Coordinates of C-alpha atoms and ligand atoms in Angstrom, one line a residue:
X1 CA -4.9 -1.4 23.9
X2 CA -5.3 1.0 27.0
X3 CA -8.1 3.6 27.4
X4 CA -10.5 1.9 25.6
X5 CA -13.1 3.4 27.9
X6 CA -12.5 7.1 26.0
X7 CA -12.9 5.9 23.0
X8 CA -16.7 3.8 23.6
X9 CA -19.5 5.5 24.6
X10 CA -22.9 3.5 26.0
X11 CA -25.6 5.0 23.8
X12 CA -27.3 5.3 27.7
X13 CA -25.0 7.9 28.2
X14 CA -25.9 10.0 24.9
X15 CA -28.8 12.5 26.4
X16 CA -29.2 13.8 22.6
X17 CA -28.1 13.8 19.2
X18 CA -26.5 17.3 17.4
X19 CA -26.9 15.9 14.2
X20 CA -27.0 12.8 12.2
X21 CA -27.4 10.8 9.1
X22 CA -27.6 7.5 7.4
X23 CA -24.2 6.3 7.1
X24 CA -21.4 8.4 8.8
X25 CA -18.0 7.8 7.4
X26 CA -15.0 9.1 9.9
X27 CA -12.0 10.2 7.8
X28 CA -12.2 11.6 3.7
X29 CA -9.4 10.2 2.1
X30 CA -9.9 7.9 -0.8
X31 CA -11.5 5.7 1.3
X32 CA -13.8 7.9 2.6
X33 CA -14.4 9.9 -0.1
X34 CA -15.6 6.2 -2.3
X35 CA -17.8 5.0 0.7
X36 CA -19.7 8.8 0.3
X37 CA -20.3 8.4 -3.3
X38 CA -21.7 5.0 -3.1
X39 CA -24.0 5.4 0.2
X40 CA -25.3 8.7 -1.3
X41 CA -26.1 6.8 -5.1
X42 CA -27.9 4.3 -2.8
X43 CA -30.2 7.0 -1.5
X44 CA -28.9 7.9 1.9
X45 CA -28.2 10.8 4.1
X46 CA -24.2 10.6 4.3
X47 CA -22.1 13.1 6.9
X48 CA -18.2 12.7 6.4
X49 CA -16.6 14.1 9.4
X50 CA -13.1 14.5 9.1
X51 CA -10.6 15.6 11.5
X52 CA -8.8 18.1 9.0
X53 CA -9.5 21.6 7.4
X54 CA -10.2 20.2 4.5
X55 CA -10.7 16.7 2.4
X56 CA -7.7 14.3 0.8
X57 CA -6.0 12.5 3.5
X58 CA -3.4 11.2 2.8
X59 CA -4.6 10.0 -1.0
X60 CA -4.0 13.4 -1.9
X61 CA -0.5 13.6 -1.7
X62 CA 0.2 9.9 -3.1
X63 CA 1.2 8.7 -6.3
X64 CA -2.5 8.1 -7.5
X65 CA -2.5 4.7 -9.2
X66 CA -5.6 2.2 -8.7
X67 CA -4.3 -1.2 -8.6
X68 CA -6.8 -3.2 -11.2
X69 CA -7.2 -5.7 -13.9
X70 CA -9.1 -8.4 -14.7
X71 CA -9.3 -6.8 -18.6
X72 CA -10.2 -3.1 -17.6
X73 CA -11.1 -0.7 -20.2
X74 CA -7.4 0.7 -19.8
X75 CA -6.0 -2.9 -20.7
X76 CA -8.0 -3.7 -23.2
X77 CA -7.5 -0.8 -25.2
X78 CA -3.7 -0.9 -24.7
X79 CA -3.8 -4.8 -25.8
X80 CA -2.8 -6.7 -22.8
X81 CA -4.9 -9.5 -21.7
X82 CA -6.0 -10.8 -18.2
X83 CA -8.6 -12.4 -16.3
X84 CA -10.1 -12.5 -12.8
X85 CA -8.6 -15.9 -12.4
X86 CA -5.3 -14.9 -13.8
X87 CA -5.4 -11.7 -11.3
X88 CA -6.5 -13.6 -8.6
X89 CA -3.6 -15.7 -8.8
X90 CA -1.3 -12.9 -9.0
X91 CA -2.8 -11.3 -5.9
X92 CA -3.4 -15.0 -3.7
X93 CA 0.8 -15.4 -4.7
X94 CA 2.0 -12.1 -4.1
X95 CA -0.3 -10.5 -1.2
X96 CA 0.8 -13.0 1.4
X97 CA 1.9 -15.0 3.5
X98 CA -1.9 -16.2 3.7
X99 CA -4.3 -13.3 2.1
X100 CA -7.3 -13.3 2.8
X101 CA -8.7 -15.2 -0.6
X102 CA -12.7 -14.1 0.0
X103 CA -11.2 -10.2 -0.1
X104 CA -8.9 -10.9 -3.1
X105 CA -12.0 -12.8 -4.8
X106 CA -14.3 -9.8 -4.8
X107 CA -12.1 -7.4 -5.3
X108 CA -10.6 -9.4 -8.8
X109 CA -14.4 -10.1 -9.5
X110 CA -15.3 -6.3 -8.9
X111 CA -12.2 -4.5 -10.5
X112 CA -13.2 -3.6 -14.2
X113 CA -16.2 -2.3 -12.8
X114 CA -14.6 -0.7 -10.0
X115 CA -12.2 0.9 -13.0
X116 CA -15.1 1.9 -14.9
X117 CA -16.8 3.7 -12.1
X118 CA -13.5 5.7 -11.3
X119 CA -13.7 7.0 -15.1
X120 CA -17.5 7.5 -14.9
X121 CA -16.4 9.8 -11.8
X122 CA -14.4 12.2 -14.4
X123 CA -10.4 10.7 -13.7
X124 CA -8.8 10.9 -17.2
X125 CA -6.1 8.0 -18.0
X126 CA -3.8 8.1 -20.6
X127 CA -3.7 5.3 -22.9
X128 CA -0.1 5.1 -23.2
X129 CA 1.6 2.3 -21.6
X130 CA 5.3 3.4 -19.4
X131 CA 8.2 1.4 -20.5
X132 CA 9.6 1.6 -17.2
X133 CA 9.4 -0.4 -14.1
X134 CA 6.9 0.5 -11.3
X135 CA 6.0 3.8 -11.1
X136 CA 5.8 6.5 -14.2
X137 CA 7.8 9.1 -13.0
X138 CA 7.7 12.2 -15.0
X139 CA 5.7 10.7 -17.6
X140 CA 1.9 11.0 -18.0
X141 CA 1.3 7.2 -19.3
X142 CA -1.9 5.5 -17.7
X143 CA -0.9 1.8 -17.5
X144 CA 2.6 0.6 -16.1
X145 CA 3.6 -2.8 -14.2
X146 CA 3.2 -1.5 -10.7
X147 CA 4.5 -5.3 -9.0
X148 CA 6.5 -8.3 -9.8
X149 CA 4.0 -9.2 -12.1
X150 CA 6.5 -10.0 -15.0
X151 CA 9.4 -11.6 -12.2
X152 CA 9.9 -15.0 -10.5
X153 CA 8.0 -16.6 -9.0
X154 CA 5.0 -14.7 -9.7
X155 CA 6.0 -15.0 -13.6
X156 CA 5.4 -18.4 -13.3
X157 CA 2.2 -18.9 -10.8
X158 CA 0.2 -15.9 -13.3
X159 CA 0.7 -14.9 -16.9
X160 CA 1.8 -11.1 -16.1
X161 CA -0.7 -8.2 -17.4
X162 CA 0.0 -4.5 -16.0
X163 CA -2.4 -3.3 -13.3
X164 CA -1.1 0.1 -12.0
X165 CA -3.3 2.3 -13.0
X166 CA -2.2 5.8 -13.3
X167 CA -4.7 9.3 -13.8
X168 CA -3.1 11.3 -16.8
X169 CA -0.6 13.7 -15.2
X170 CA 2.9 14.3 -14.5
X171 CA 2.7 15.5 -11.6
X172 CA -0.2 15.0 -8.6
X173 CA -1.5 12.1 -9.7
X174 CA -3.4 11.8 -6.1
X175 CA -4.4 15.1 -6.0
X176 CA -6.4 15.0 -9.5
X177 CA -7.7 11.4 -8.2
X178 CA -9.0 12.6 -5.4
X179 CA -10.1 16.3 -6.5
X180 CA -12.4 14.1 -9.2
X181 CA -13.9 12.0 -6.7
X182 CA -14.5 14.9 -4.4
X183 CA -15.7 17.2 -6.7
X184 CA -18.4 13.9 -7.7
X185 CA -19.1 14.2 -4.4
X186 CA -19.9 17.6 -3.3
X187 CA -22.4 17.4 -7.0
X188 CA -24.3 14.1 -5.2
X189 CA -25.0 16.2 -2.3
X190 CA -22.5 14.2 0.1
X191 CA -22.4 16.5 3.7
X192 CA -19.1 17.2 5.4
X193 CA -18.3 18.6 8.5
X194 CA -14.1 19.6 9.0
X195 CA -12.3 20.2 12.0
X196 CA -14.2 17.1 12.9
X197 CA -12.1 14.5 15.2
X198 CA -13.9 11.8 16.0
X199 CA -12.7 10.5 19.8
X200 CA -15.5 8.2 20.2
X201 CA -18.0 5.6 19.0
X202 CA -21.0 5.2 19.9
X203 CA -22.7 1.6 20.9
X204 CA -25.9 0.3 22.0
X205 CA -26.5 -2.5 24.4
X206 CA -26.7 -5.4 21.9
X207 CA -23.4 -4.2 20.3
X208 CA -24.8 -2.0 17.4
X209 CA -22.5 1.1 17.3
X210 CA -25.2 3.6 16.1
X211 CA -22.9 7.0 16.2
X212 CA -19.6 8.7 17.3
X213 CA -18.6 11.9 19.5
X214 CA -16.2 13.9 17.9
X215 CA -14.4 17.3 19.0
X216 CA -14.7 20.3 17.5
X217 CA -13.4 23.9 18.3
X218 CA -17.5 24.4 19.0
X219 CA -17.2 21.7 21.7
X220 CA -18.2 17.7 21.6
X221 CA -20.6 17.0 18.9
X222 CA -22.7 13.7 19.0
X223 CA -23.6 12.6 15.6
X224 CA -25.7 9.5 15.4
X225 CA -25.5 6.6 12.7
X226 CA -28.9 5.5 11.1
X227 CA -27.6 3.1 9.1
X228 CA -23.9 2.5 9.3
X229 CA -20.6 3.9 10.6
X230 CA -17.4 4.0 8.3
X231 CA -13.7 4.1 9.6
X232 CA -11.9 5.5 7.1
X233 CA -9.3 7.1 9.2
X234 CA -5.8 6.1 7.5
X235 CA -3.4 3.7 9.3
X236 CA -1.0 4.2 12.1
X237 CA 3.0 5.3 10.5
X238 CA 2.6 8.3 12.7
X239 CA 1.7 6.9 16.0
X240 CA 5.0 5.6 17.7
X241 CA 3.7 4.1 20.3
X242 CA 1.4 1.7 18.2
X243 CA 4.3 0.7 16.2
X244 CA 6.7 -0.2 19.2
X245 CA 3.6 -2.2 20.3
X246 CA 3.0 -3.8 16.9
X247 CA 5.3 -3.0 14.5
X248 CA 8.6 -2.4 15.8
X249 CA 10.7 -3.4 12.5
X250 CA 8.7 -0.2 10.8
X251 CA 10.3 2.2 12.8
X252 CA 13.7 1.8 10.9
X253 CA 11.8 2.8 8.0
X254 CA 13.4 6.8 7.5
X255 CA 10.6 8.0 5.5
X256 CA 6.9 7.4 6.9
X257 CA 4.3 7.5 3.5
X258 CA 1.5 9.3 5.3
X259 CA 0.4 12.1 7.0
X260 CA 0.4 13.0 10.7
X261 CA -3.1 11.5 10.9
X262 CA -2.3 8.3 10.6
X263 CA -2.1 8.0 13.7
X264 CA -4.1 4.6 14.2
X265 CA -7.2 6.3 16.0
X266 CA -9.7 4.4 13.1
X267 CA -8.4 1.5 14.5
X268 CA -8.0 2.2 18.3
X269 CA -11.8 3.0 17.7
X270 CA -12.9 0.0 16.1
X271 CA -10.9 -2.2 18.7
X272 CA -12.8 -0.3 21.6
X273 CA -16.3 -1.7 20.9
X274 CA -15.1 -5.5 20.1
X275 CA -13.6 -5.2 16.1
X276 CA -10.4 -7.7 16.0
X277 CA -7.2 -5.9 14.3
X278 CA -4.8 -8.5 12.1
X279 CA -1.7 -8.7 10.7
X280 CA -0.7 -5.2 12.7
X281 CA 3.1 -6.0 12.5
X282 CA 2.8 -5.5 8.3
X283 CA 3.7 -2.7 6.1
X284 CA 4.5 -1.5 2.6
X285 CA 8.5 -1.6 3.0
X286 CA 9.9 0.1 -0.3
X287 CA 13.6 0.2 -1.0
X288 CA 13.3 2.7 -3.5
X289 CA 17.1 2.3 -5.3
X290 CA 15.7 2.5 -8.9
X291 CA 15.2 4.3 -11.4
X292 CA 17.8 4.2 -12.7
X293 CA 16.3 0.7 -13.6
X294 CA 20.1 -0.3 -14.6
X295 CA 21.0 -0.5 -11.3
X296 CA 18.9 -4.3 -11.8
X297 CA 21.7 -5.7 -13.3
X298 CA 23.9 -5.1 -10.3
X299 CA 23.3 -7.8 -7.1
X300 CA 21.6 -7.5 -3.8
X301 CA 23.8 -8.7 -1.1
X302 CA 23.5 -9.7 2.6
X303 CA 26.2 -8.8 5.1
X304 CA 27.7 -12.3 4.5
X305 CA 27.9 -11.2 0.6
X306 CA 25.3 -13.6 -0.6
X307 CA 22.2 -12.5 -3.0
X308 CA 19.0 -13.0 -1.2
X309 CA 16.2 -12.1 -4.0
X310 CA 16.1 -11.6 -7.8
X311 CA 16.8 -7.6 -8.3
X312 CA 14.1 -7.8 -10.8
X313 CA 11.2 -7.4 -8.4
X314 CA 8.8 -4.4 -7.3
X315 CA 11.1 -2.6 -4.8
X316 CA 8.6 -3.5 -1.9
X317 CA 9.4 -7.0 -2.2
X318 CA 13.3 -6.1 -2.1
X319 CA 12.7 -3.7 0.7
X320 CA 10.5 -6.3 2.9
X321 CA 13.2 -9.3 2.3
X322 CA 15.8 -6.9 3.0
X323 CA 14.4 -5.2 6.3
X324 CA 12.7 -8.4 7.8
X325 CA 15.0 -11.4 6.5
X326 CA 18.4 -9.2 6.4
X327 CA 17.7 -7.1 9.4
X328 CA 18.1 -4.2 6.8
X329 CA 21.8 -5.0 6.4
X330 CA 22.1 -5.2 2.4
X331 CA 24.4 -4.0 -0.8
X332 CA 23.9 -3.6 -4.2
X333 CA 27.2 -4.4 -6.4
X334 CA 27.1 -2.8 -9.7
X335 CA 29.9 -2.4 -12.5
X336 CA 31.2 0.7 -14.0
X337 CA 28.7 -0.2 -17.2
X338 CA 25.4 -0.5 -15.3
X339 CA 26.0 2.1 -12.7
X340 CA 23.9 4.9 -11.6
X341 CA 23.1 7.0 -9.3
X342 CA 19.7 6.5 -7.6
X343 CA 16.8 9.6 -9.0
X344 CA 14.8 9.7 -5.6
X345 CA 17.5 9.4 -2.7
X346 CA 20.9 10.2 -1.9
X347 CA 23.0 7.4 -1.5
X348 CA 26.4 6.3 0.2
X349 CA 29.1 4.1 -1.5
X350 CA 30.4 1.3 0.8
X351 CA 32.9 0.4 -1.2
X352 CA 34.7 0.6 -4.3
X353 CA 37.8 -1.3 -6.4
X354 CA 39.2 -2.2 -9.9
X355 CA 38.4 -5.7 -8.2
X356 CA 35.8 -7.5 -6.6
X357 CA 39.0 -8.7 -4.3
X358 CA 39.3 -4.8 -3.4
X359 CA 35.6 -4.6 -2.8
X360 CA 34.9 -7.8 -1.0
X361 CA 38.1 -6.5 1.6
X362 CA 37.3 -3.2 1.5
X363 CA 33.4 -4.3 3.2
X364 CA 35.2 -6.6 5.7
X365 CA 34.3 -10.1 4.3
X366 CA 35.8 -13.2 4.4
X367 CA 38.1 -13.9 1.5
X368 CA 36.4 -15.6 -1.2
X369 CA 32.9 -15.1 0.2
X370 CA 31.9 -11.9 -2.4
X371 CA 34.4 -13.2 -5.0
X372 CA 32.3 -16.5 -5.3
X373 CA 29.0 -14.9 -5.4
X374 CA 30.0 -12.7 -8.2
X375 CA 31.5 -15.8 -9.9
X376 CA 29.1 -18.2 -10.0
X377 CA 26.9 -14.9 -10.8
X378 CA 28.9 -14.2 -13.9
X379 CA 29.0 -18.3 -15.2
X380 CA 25.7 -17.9 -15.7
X381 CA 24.9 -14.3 -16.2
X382 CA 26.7 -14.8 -19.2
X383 CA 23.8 -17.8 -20.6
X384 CA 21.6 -15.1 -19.6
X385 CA 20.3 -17.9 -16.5
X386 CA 20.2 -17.7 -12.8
X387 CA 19.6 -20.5 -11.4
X388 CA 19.3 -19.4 -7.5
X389 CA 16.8 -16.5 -8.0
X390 CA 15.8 -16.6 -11.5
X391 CA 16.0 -13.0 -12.5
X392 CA 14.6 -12.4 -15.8
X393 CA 17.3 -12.4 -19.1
X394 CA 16.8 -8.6 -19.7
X395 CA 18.7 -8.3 -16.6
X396 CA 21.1 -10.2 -16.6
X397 CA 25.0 -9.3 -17.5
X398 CA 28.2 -10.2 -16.3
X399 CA 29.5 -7.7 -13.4
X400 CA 32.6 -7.3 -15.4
X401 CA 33.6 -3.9 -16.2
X402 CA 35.5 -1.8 -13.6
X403 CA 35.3 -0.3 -11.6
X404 CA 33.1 -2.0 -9.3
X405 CA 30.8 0.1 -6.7
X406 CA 28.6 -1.3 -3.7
X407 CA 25.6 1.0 -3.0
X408 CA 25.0 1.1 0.9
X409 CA 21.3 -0.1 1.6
X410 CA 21.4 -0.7 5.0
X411 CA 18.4 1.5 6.9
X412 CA 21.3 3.6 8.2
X413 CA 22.5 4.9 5.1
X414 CA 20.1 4.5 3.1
X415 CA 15.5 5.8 2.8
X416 CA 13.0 3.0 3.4
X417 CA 10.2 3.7 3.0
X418 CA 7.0 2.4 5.0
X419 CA 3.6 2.9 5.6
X420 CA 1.3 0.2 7.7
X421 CA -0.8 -2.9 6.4
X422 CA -2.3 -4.0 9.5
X423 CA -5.7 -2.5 10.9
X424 CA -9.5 -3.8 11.5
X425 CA -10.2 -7.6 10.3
X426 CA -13.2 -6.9 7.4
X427 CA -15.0 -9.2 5.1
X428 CA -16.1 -8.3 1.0
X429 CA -18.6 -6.3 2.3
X430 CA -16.1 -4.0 5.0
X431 CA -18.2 -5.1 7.7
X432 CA -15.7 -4.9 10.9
X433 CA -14.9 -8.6 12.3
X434 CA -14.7 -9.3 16.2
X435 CA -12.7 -11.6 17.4
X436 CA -15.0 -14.5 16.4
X437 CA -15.3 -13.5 13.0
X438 CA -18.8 -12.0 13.2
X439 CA -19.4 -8.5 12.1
X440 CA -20.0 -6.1 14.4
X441 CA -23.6 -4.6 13.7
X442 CA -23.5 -1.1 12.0
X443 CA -19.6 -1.0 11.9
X444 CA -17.7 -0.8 8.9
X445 CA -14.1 0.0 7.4
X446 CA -12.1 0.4 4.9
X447 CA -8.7 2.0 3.8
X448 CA -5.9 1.9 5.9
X449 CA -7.4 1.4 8.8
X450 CA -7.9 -2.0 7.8
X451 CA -5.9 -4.8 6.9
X452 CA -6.9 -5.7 3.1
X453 CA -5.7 -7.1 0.1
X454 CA -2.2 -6.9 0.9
X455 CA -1.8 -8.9 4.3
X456 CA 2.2 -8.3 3.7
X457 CA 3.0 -8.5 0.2
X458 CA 2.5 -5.3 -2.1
X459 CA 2.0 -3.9 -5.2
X460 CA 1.7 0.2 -5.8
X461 CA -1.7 0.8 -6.3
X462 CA -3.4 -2.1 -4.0
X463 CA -3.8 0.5 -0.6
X464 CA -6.0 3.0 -3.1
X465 CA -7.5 0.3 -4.8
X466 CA -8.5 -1.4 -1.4
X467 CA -9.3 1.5 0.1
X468 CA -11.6 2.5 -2.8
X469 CA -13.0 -1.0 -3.3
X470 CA -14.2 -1.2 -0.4
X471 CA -15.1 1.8 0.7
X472 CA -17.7 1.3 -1.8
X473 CA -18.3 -2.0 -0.7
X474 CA -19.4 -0.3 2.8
X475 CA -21.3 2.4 1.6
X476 CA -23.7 -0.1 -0.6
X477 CA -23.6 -2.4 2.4
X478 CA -24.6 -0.1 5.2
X479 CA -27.4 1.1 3.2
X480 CA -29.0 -2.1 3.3
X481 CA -29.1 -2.4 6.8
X482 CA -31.8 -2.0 9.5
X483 CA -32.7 2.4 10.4
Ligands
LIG501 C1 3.9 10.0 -1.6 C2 2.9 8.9 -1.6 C3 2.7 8.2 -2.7 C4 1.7 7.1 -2.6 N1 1.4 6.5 -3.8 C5 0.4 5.6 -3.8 C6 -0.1 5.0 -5.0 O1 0.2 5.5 -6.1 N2 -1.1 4.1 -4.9 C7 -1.5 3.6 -3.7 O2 -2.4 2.7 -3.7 N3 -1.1 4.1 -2.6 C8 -0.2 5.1 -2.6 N4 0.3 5.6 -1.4 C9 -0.3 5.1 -0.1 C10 -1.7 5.7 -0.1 O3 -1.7 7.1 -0.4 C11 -2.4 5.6 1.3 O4 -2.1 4.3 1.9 C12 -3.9 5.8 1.2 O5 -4.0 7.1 0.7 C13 -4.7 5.6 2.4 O6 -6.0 6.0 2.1 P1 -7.1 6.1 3.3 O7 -8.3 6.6 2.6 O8 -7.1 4.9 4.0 O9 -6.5 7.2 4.3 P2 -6.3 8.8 4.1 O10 -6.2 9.2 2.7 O11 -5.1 9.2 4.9 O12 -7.6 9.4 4.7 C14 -7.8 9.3 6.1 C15 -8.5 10.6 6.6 O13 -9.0 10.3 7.9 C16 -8.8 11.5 8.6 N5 -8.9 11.1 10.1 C17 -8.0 10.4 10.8 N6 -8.4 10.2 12.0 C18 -9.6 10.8 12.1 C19 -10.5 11.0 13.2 N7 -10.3 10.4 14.4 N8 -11.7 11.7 13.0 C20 -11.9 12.2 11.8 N9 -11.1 12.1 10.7 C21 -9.9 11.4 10.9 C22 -7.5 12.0 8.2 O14 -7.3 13.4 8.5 C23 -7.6 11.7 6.7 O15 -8.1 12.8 6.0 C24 1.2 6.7 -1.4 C25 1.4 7.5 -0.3 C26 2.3 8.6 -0.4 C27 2.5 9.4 0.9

């Protein structure tokens, strides 16, 4: 990364300080917002600066759900069991390739009282569980299956439990997430300073990073770290330049899930005074095709018309096999009785027929090559069995009745959606990792700007529920450390 110079200041070259507090946490999204609460109930002095007119981030504007389990108060209540190991196994299966199992281990171990802190800090849930697959849209029920909890292979590796936890609204679920938490936070005393843009950090000669210099429209303010420093800046969807450096396959994503200031500066700051960024080239790909959920019983097809996945999973596992194993070529074949059109997007028919002859022609394959996929398909479809993908029996129905209509999902016709996994290497307690694997002294992060739970894999709910996690994790952390 170039420029590195701008963004690290030798605390030599800091005459005086304008202000300054315990721990300092840069960016107050959820993230942010978590690490203030928990540094200011451990006694401290906490100044959020963030770059914006006002708090939320990007948390604001999303979807609001916390993933946890584990047997939260929320589960319990509504009857479902789980455990940390069963969790656990869940998140080791579906977070990868390779998670990080220490950060999947706390935050398992941590989540019913991480859950039971989020309704101590006033965020109603609803206990109602939605029917529905992955996200409760226009319903107000707190618990839903937010993954592929209940779908194969994850099915068989974890009995499945529902994790997504949703605040009790229709409508803004982020919003009245994040409006709680920040209203808890302005009533703890937590300081705040907007239209704060932090350009710089701060580090001493043995490596501590003991503040930041951050414009404001007043001029350059330099704000100095007791304690501990917090990136909590978001991740990089907006920056083009990081993601033709690191994540390329991103960019064919239509629809970025962010805000303009995800720009990656949390993380071009953390890499500036020695913190090690991972899995950069990963992100939360969603093909968002369903609702209507019957759409599942229609097939996912490659270019060559073969399935690739069971259509029973989260819709982040279809769009990641789809964009990164099918270069974002794919088709979803549904029959006259199972067809819909999609609730979210707009979509574009490929092709249509009273036969899967007429279709398979009509999208340029080979003769037979469709035809036999839907065949061996239906044989078993109609034992309720799949036997290459295992998609689960309530799915599963012969593609009989015409006519027969292929949805275009290619990411030219069709709205992925993506926001970024990779950012600063942490460990359980957010302390940022060099390149060794040794924190760096007084640095900490957590949110986007990191690369947590999900190191590719995802689940709605897990980039809150990091972010939160630990965020709070920091803030406890950093008051511990040395003044
Ligand atoms: C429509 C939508 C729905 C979503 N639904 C869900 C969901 O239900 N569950 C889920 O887990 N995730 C969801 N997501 C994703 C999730 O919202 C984000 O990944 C998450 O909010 C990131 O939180 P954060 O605290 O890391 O960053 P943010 O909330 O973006 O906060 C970062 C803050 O840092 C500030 N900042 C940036 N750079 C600087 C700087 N240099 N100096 C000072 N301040 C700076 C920014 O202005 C911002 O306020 C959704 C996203 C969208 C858009």
């Amino acid at each position: 990364m170039s420029g590195t110079e701008l963004l690290r200041v030798d605390e030599r070259d800091v005459a005086a300080w304008d202000d300054q507090a315990d721990v300092v946490v840069v960016g107050y999204g959820c993230a942010g917002v978590c690490t203030a609460l928990e540094a200011r109930a451990a006694g401290g002095d906490v100044l959020v600066l963030e770059r914006s007119g006002g708090p939320g981030g990007t948390s604001i504007n999303s979807g609001g759900f916390l993933y946890c389990g584990g047997g939260t108060a929320l589960q319990r209540a509504l009857g479902y069991d789980d455990s940390v190991e069963n969790m656990y196994a869940y998140m080791m299966a579906a977070c990868g390739p390779e998670p990080d199992a220490a950060l999947i281990q706390a935050y398992c171990e941590g989540s019913v009282a991480h859950f039971d802190w989020i309704l101590e800090k006033g965020v109603p849930y609803k206990e109602s569980f939605f029917a529905g697959a992955h996200e409760p849209f226009h319903s107000d029920d707190g618990l839903v299956y937010s993954g592929s909890e209940f779908a194969w292979p994850f099915n068989e590796i974890a009995t499945p439990a529902p994790r997504g936890h949703a605040p009790q609204t229709i409508q803004d679920k982020g919003a009245l997430l994040m409006n709680k938490l920040i209203a808890a936070a302005v009533a703890a005393g937590v300081r705040t300073a907007f239209g704060t843009r932090v350009e710089s950090l701060v580090q001493a000669g043995d490596g501590r990073v003991v503040g930041a210099i951050a414009h404001t429209v007043e001029g350059r303010k330099r704000i100095r770290a007791r304690k501990g420093l917090v990136l909590t800046a978001g991740g990089f969807i907006y920056n083009e330049d990081m993601l033709s450096r690191y994540a390329p396959l991103l960019k064919q994503c239509r629809y970025k899930v962010g805000t303009e200031t995800d720009d990656g500066s949390g993380i071009r700051l953390g890499l500036a005074v020695g913190g090690e960024a991972i899995r950069m080239e990963t992100g939360d790909i969603s093909l968002p095709v369903f609702p209507p959920n019957d759409l599942r019983f229609g097939i996912c097809l490659s270019e060559q018309g073969q399935r690739f996945i069971n259509e029973d999973v989260y819709f982040g596992r279809i769009g990641e096999y789809a964009l990164m194993h099918q270069a974002g070529r794919v088709f979803l074949l549904v029959d006259d009785e199972h067809f819909g059109r999609p609730e979210n997007f707009p979509i574009e028919i490929a092709a249509a027929g009273e036969t899967v002859e007429e279709v398979e022609a009509e999208l340029g394959m080979p003769r037979g090559a469709l035809v036999n996929t839907v065949a061996v398909y239906n044989e078993y479809a109609a034992r309720g069995e799949d036997p290459l993908f295992h998609k689960g029996a309530d799915w599963l129905a012969p593609i009989a009745t015409p006519p027969f209509g292929v949805i275009d999902l290619s990411t030219e016709s069709f709205v992925y959606t993506a926001f970024t996994l990779g950012g600063l290497w942490i460990d359980p307690q957010a302390r940022v990792r060099g390149g060794g694997g040794d924190p760096i002294p007084g640095l900490y992060a957590a949110g986007r700007t990191t690369s947590g739970v999900a190191k590719q894999g995802y689940s709605s709910g897990m980039s809150l529920g990091d972010g939160s996690f630990f965020g709070r994790a920091a803030g406890r952390h950093a008051m511990t450390s040395r003044t």
